[in-house]
């Protein structure tokens, strides 16, 4: 069974280095929860403000890719995102930089069997 809190426009998401994660544009679905749009795995997420450095050279996170569970709830054929959905941050060169962190989600109790 898959469960978790639904990610929406009101969710606080960051990269592992403190950068802010947001959808690159308005989520593609017209679904709203508590007045916030609900993004899906089909939406593109970008990172701003990442301060990650390797040997003093900036290597900030740039994008996030979500890997939804195969039993996810769908909106218009795309899986919704839960705070328990796997998400990995990548640099502009597509180097994996660590998992995204969902600190808060606006809605509880989404469950899929």
Short mmCIF file of N, CA and C in Angstrom, two decimals:
data_model
loop_
_atom_site.label_atom_id
_atom_site.label_comp_id
_atom_site.label_asym_id
_atom_site.label_seq_id
_atom_site.Cartn_x
_atom_site.Cartn_y
_atom_site.Cartn_z
N UNK A 1 0.84 -1.17 0.00
CA UNK A 1 0.00 0.00 0.00
C UNK A 1 0.88 1.24 0.00
N UNK A 2 0.51 2.22 -0.80
CA UNK A 2 1.24 3.47 -0.93
C UNK A 2 0.47 4.56 -0.21
N UNK A 3 1.13 5.36 0.62
CA UNK A 3 0.44 6.45 1.29
C UNK A 3 1.39 7.61 1.52
N UNK A 4 0.82 8.77 1.78
CA UNK A 4 1.62 9.95 2.05
C UNK A 4 0.80 11.20 1.88
N UNK A 5 1.43 12.33 2.11
CA UNK A 5 0.77 13.62 1.96
C UNK A 5 0.94 14.11 0.54
N UNK A 6 -0.12 14.66 -0.03
CA UNK A 6 -0.12 15.14 -1.40
C UNK A 6 0.74 16.39 -1.54
N UNK A 7 1.60 16.42 -2.55
CA UNK A 7 2.41 17.60 -2.86
C UNK A 7 1.53 18.54 -3.67
N UNK A 8 1.52 19.82 -3.28
CA UNK A 8 0.75 20.82 -4.02
C UNK A 8 1.57 22.10 -4.09
N UNK A 9 0.99 23.12 -4.69
CA UNK A 9 1.67 24.41 -4.78
C UNK A 9 1.99 25.01 -3.42
N UNK A 10 1.36 24.51 -2.36
CA UNK A 10 1.62 24.99 -1.01
C UNK A 10 2.67 24.20 -0.27
N UNK A 11 3.26 23.20 -0.92
CA UNK A 11 4.27 22.36 -0.28
C UNK A 11 5.63 23.05 -0.27
N UNK A 12 6.37 22.84 0.80
CA UNK A 12 7.74 23.35 0.90
C UNK A 12 8.69 22.23 0.47
N UNK A 13 9.35 22.41 -0.68
CA UNK A 13 10.26 21.40 -1.22
C UNK A 13 11.62 22.05 -1.41
N UNK A 14 12.69 21.31 -1.07
CA UNK A 14 14.04 21.84 -1.24
C UNK A 14 14.98 20.76 -1.75
N UNK A 15 16.12 21.20 -2.25
CA UNK A 15 17.18 20.25 -2.59
C UNK A 15 17.91 19.94 -1.29
N UNK A 16 18.80 18.95 -1.27
CA UNK A 16 19.48 18.60 -0.01
C UNK A 16 20.45 19.68 0.48
N UNK A 17 20.68 20.72 -0.34
CA UNK A 17 21.60 21.80 0.02
C UNK A 17 20.87 23.09 0.36
N UNK A 18 19.54 23.01 0.48
CA UNK A 18 18.75 24.17 0.89
C UNK A 18 18.14 24.99 -0.24
N UNK A 19 18.36 24.62 -1.49
CA UNK A 19 17.76 25.34 -2.61
C UNK A 19 16.26 25.09 -2.66
N UNK A 20 15.52 26.04 -3.18
CA UNK A 20 14.06 25.96 -3.26
C UNK A 20 13.65 25.26 -4.55
N UNK A 21 12.74 24.28 -4.44
CA UNK A 21 12.23 23.53 -5.59
C UNK A 21 10.81 24.00 -5.89
N UNK A 22 10.57 24.37 -7.15
CA UNK A 22 9.24 24.82 -7.58
C UNK A 22 8.96 24.29 -8.99
N UNK A 23 7.68 24.15 -9.34
CA UNK A 23 7.37 23.80 -10.73
C UNK A 23 7.87 24.90 -11.66
N UNK A 24 8.40 24.52 -12.83
CA UNK A 24 8.94 25.50 -13.78
C UNK A 24 7.84 26.36 -14.38
N UNK A 25 6.62 25.84 -14.43
CA UNK A 25 5.46 26.59 -14.91
C UNK A 25 4.26 26.10 -14.13
N UNK A 26 3.11 26.66 -14.42
CA UNK A 26 1.90 26.21 -13.73
C UNK A 26 1.71 24.72 -13.98
N UNK A 27 1.36 23.96 -12.94
CA UNK A 27 1.14 22.53 -13.13
C UNK A 27 0.15 22.26 -14.26
N UNK A 28 0.36 21.17 -14.97
CA UNK A 28 -0.44 20.85 -16.15
C UNK A 28 -1.87 20.43 -15.82
N UNK A 29 -2.11 19.97 -14.62
CA UNK A 29 -3.47 19.55 -14.27
C UNK A 29 -4.26 20.76 -13.77
N UNK A 30 -5.56 20.67 -13.90
CA UNK A 30 -6.44 21.72 -13.39
C UNK A 30 -6.93 21.44 -11.99
N UNK A 31 -6.37 20.42 -11.34
CA UNK A 31 -6.80 20.01 -10.01
C UNK A 31 -6.20 20.94 -8.97
N UNK A 32 -7.04 21.32 -7.99
CA UNK A 32 -6.58 22.17 -6.89
C UNK A 32 -6.94 21.53 -5.56
N UNK A 33 -6.07 21.71 -4.58
CA UNK A 33 -6.30 21.28 -3.21
C UNK A 33 -6.04 22.48 -2.31
N UNK A 34 -7.00 22.82 -1.48
CA UNK A 34 -6.87 23.98 -0.59
C UNK A 34 -6.46 25.23 -1.36
N UNK A 35 -6.94 25.37 -2.61
CA UNK A 35 -6.65 26.54 -3.43
C UNK A 35 -5.33 26.47 -4.18
N UNK A 36 -4.53 25.44 -3.94
CA UNK A 36 -3.24 25.29 -4.61
C UNK A 36 -3.34 24.27 -5.73
N UNK A 37 -2.66 24.55 -6.85
CA UNK A 37 -2.62 23.59 -7.94
C UNK A 37 -1.83 22.36 -7.54
N UNK A 38 -2.21 21.22 -8.10
CA UNK A 38 -1.56 19.95 -7.78
C UNK A 38 -0.69 19.54 -8.97
N UNK A 39 0.64 19.54 -8.79
CA UNK A 39 1.52 19.09 -9.88
C UNK A 39 1.53 17.57 -9.96
N UNK A 40 1.97 17.06 -11.08
CA UNK A 40 2.11 15.61 -11.27
C UNK A 40 3.54 15.31 -11.72
N UNK A 41 3.84 14.05 -11.90
CA UNK A 41 5.18 13.64 -12.35
C UNK A 41 5.47 14.15 -13.76
N UNK A 42 4.44 14.57 -14.49
CA UNK A 42 4.65 15.10 -15.84
C UNK A 42 5.18 16.54 -15.83
N UNK A 43 5.08 17.22 -14.70
CA UNK A 43 5.53 18.61 -14.61
C UNK A 43 7.04 18.69 -14.38
N UNK A 44 7.64 19.78 -14.85
CA UNK A 44 9.08 20.02 -14.70
C UNK A 44 9.30 20.86 -13.44
N UNK A 45 10.25 20.47 -12.63
CA UNK A 45 10.59 21.19 -11.40
C UNK A 45 12.01 21.73 -11.50
N UNK A 46 12.19 22.98 -11.07
CA UNK A 46 13.51 23.60 -11.08
C UNK A 46 13.94 23.95 -9.66
N UNK A 47 15.23 24.14 -9.49
CA UNK A 47 15.81 24.47 -8.19
C UNK A 47 16.46 25.85 -8.29
N UNK A 48 16.21 26.69 -7.30
CA UNK A 48 16.89 27.98 -7.24
C UNK A 48 17.53 28.15 -5.87
N UNK A 49 18.65 28.82 -5.82
CA UNK A 49 19.31 29.11 -4.55
C UNK A 49 20.13 27.98 -3.97
N UNK A 50 20.45 26.96 -4.74
CA UNK A 50 21.28 25.87 -4.24
C UNK A 50 22.72 26.36 -4.13
N UNK A 51 23.34 26.09 -2.98
CA UNK A 51 24.72 26.54 -2.74
C UNK A 51 25.73 25.40 -2.74
N UNK A 52 25.37 24.29 -3.36
CA UNK A 52 26.25 23.12 -3.37
C UNK A 52 27.56 23.44 -4.08
N UNK A 53 28.68 23.03 -3.46
CA UNK A 53 30.01 23.24 -4.02
C UNK A 53 30.80 21.94 -3.92
N UNK A 54 31.65 21.72 -4.90
CA UNK A 54 32.59 20.60 -4.86
C UNK A 54 33.97 21.19 -5.03
N UNK A 55 34.82 21.00 -4.02
CA UNK A 55 36.18 21.57 -4.00
C UNK A 55 36.15 23.08 -4.27
N UNK A 56 35.16 23.76 -3.68
CA UNK A 56 35.05 25.21 -3.81
C UNK A 56 34.41 25.70 -5.09
N UNK A 57 34.08 24.80 -6.01
CA UNK A 57 33.47 25.17 -7.28
C UNK A 57 31.95 24.96 -7.20
N UNK A 58 31.16 25.98 -7.56
CA UNK A 58 29.70 25.82 -7.51
C UNK A 58 29.20 24.71 -8.44
N UNK A 59 28.38 23.83 -7.88
CA UNK A 59 27.71 22.77 -8.64
C UNK A 59 26.27 22.71 -8.15
N UNK A 60 25.49 23.76 -8.39
CA UNK A 60 24.14 23.81 -7.83
C UNK A 60 23.18 22.80 -8.47
N UNK A 61 22.21 22.39 -7.69
CA UNK A 61 21.11 21.59 -8.21
C UNK A 61 20.32 22.48 -9.16
N UNK A 62 19.82 21.91 -10.26
CA UNK A 62 19.08 22.69 -11.26
C UNK A 62 17.67 22.15 -11.49
N UNK A 63 17.51 20.84 -11.45
CA UNK A 63 16.20 20.23 -11.71
C UNK A 63 15.95 19.08 -10.76
N UNK A 64 14.69 18.65 -10.73
CA UNK A 64 14.29 17.50 -9.91
C UNK A 64 13.51 16.54 -10.78
N UNK A 65 13.81 15.26 -10.64
CA UNK A 65 13.06 14.21 -11.33
C UNK A 65 12.41 13.33 -10.28
N UNK A 66 11.12 13.13 -10.44
CA UNK A 66 10.33 12.31 -9.52
C UNK A 66 10.18 10.91 -10.10
N UNK A 67 10.20 9.91 -9.24
CA UNK A 67 10.00 8.53 -9.65
C UNK A 67 8.81 7.98 -8.87
N UNK A 68 7.61 8.18 -9.40
CA UNK A 68 6.41 7.73 -8.68
C UNK A 68 6.30 6.22 -8.63
N UNK A 69 5.62 5.76 -7.62
CA UNK A 69 5.34 4.34 -7.45
C UNK A 69 4.38 3.89 -8.55
N UNK A 70 4.48 2.67 -8.98
CA UNK A 70 3.64 2.19 -10.08
C UNK A 70 2.16 2.16 -9.72
N UNK A 71 1.82 2.18 -8.45
CA UNK A 71 0.42 2.17 -8.02
C UNK A 71 -0.09 3.56 -7.65
N UNK A 72 0.55 4.61 -8.14
CA UNK A 72 0.17 5.98 -7.78
C UNK A 72 -1.21 6.36 -8.30
N UNK A 73 -1.85 7.26 -7.59
CA UNK A 73 -3.10 7.87 -8.05
C UNK A 73 -2.75 8.73 -9.25
N UNK A 74 -3.62 8.76 -10.27
CA UNK A 74 -3.34 9.51 -11.50
C UNK A 74 -4.27 10.71 -11.65
N UNK A 75 -3.73 11.78 -12.23
CA UNK A 75 -4.51 12.93 -12.68
C UNK A 75 -4.20 13.08 -14.16
N UNK A 76 -5.21 12.98 -14.99
CA UNK A 76 -5.04 13.07 -16.44
C UNK A 76 -3.95 12.11 -16.94
N UNK A 77 -3.86 10.93 -16.33
CA UNK A 77 -2.91 9.92 -16.76
C UNK A 77 -1.52 10.03 -16.18
N UNK A 78 -1.25 11.07 -15.37
CA UNK A 78 0.08 11.25 -14.77
C UNK A 78 0.00 11.04 -13.26
N UNK A 79 1.00 10.39 -12.67
CA UNK A 79 0.98 10.13 -11.23
C UNK A 79 1.06 11.42 -10.41
N UNK A 80 0.26 11.47 -9.34
CA UNK A 80 0.38 12.59 -8.39
C UNK A 80 1.66 12.40 -7.60
N UNK A 81 2.10 13.44 -6.95
CA UNK A 81 3.33 13.40 -6.15
C UNK A 81 2.97 13.43 -4.68
N UNK A 82 3.54 12.52 -3.94
CA UNK A 82 3.36 12.47 -2.50
C UNK A 82 4.68 12.80 -1.83
N UNK A 83 4.62 13.18 -0.54
CA UNK A 83 5.88 13.46 0.17
C UNK A 83 6.73 12.19 0.29
N UNK A 84 6.13 11.04 0.04
CA UNK A 84 6.87 9.77 0.07
C UNK A 84 7.37 9.34 -1.31
N UNK A 85 7.05 10.12 -2.37
CA UNK A 85 7.50 9.80 -3.73
C UNK A 85 9.00 10.07 -3.84
N UNK A 86 9.74 9.16 -4.45
CA UNK A 86 11.18 9.35 -4.64
C UNK A 86 11.42 10.52 -5.60
N UNK A 87 12.35 11.38 -5.22
CA UNK A 87 12.72 12.52 -6.06
C UNK A 87 14.22 12.74 -5.94
N UNK A 88 14.86 12.97 -7.08
CA UNK A 88 16.31 13.16 -7.09
C UNK A 88 16.64 14.48 -7.76
N UNK A 89 17.53 15.24 -7.15
CA UNK A 89 17.98 16.53 -7.70
C UNK A 89 19.18 16.29 -8.62
N UNK A 90 19.25 17.08 -9.69
CA UNK A 90 20.33 16.97 -10.67
C UNK A 90 20.96 18.33 -10.93
N UNK A 91 22.25 18.33 -11.24
CA UNK A 91 22.92 19.56 -11.67
C UNK A 91 22.53 19.85 -13.11
N UNK A 92 22.98 20.99 -13.64
CA UNK A 92 22.70 21.32 -15.03
C UNK A 92 23.34 20.31 -15.98
N UNK A 93 24.41 19.63 -15.53
CA UNK A 93 25.08 18.60 -16.33
C UNK A 93 24.45 17.22 -16.11
N UNK A 94 23.29 17.19 -15.44
CA UNK A 94 22.54 15.97 -15.14
C UNK A 94 23.29 15.00 -14.22
N UNK A 95 24.10 15.56 -13.32
CA UNK A 95 24.78 14.75 -12.30
C UNK A 95 23.86 14.66 -11.09
N UNK A 96 23.52 13.45 -10.62
CA UNK A 96 22.68 13.31 -9.43
C UNK A 96 23.34 13.96 -8.22
N UNK A 97 22.55 14.73 -7.45
CA UNK A 97 23.12 15.47 -6.32
C UNK A 97 22.45 15.16 -4.98
N UNK A 98 21.49 14.26 -4.99
CA UNK A 98 20.84 13.88 -3.74
C UNK A 98 19.34 14.02 -3.83
N UNK A 99 18.64 13.50 -2.81
CA UNK A 99 17.18 13.50 -2.84
C UNK A 99 16.58 14.86 -2.51
N UNK A 100 15.45 15.13 -3.15
CA UNK A 100 14.68 16.33 -2.79
C UNK A 100 14.02 16.08 -1.43
N UNK A 101 13.77 17.16 -0.70
CA UNK A 101 13.19 17.07 0.63
C UNK A 101 11.84 17.79 0.62
N UNK A 102 10.77 17.05 0.93
CA UNK A 102 9.45 17.66 1.05
C UNK A 102 9.21 17.88 2.54
N UNK A 103 9.32 19.15 2.97
CA UNK A 103 9.22 19.47 4.38
C UNK A 103 7.78 19.56 4.85
N UNK A 104 6.88 20.01 3.99
CA UNK A 104 5.47 20.10 4.36
C UNK A 104 4.61 19.93 3.13
N UNK A 105 3.46 19.33 3.35
CA UNK A 105 2.48 19.15 2.30
C UNK A 105 1.14 19.59 2.85
N UNK A 106 0.29 20.10 1.98
CA UNK A 106 -0.94 20.71 2.45
C UNK A 106 -2.08 19.74 2.73
N UNK A 107 -2.02 18.54 2.20
CA UNK A 107 -3.14 17.62 2.35
C UNK A 107 -2.66 16.27 2.82
N UNK A 108 -3.40 15.67 3.73
CA UNK A 108 -3.03 14.37 4.27
C UNK A 108 -3.97 13.29 3.79
N UNK A 109 -3.53 12.07 3.93
CA UNK A 109 -4.42 10.95 3.78
C UNK A 109 -4.63 10.42 2.38
N UNK A 110 -3.76 10.72 1.42
CA UNK A 110 -3.88 10.13 0.11
C UNK A 110 -3.34 8.71 0.18
N UNK A 111 -4.15 7.76 -0.22
CA UNK A 111 -3.75 6.36 -0.14
C UNK A 111 -4.11 5.65 -1.44
N UNK A 112 -3.22 4.79 -1.90
CA UNK A 112 -3.47 3.98 -3.10
C UNK A 112 -3.11 2.55 -2.77
N UNK A 113 -3.92 1.61 -3.21
CA UNK A 113 -3.62 0.19 -2.97
C UNK A 113 -3.23 -0.48 -4.24
#
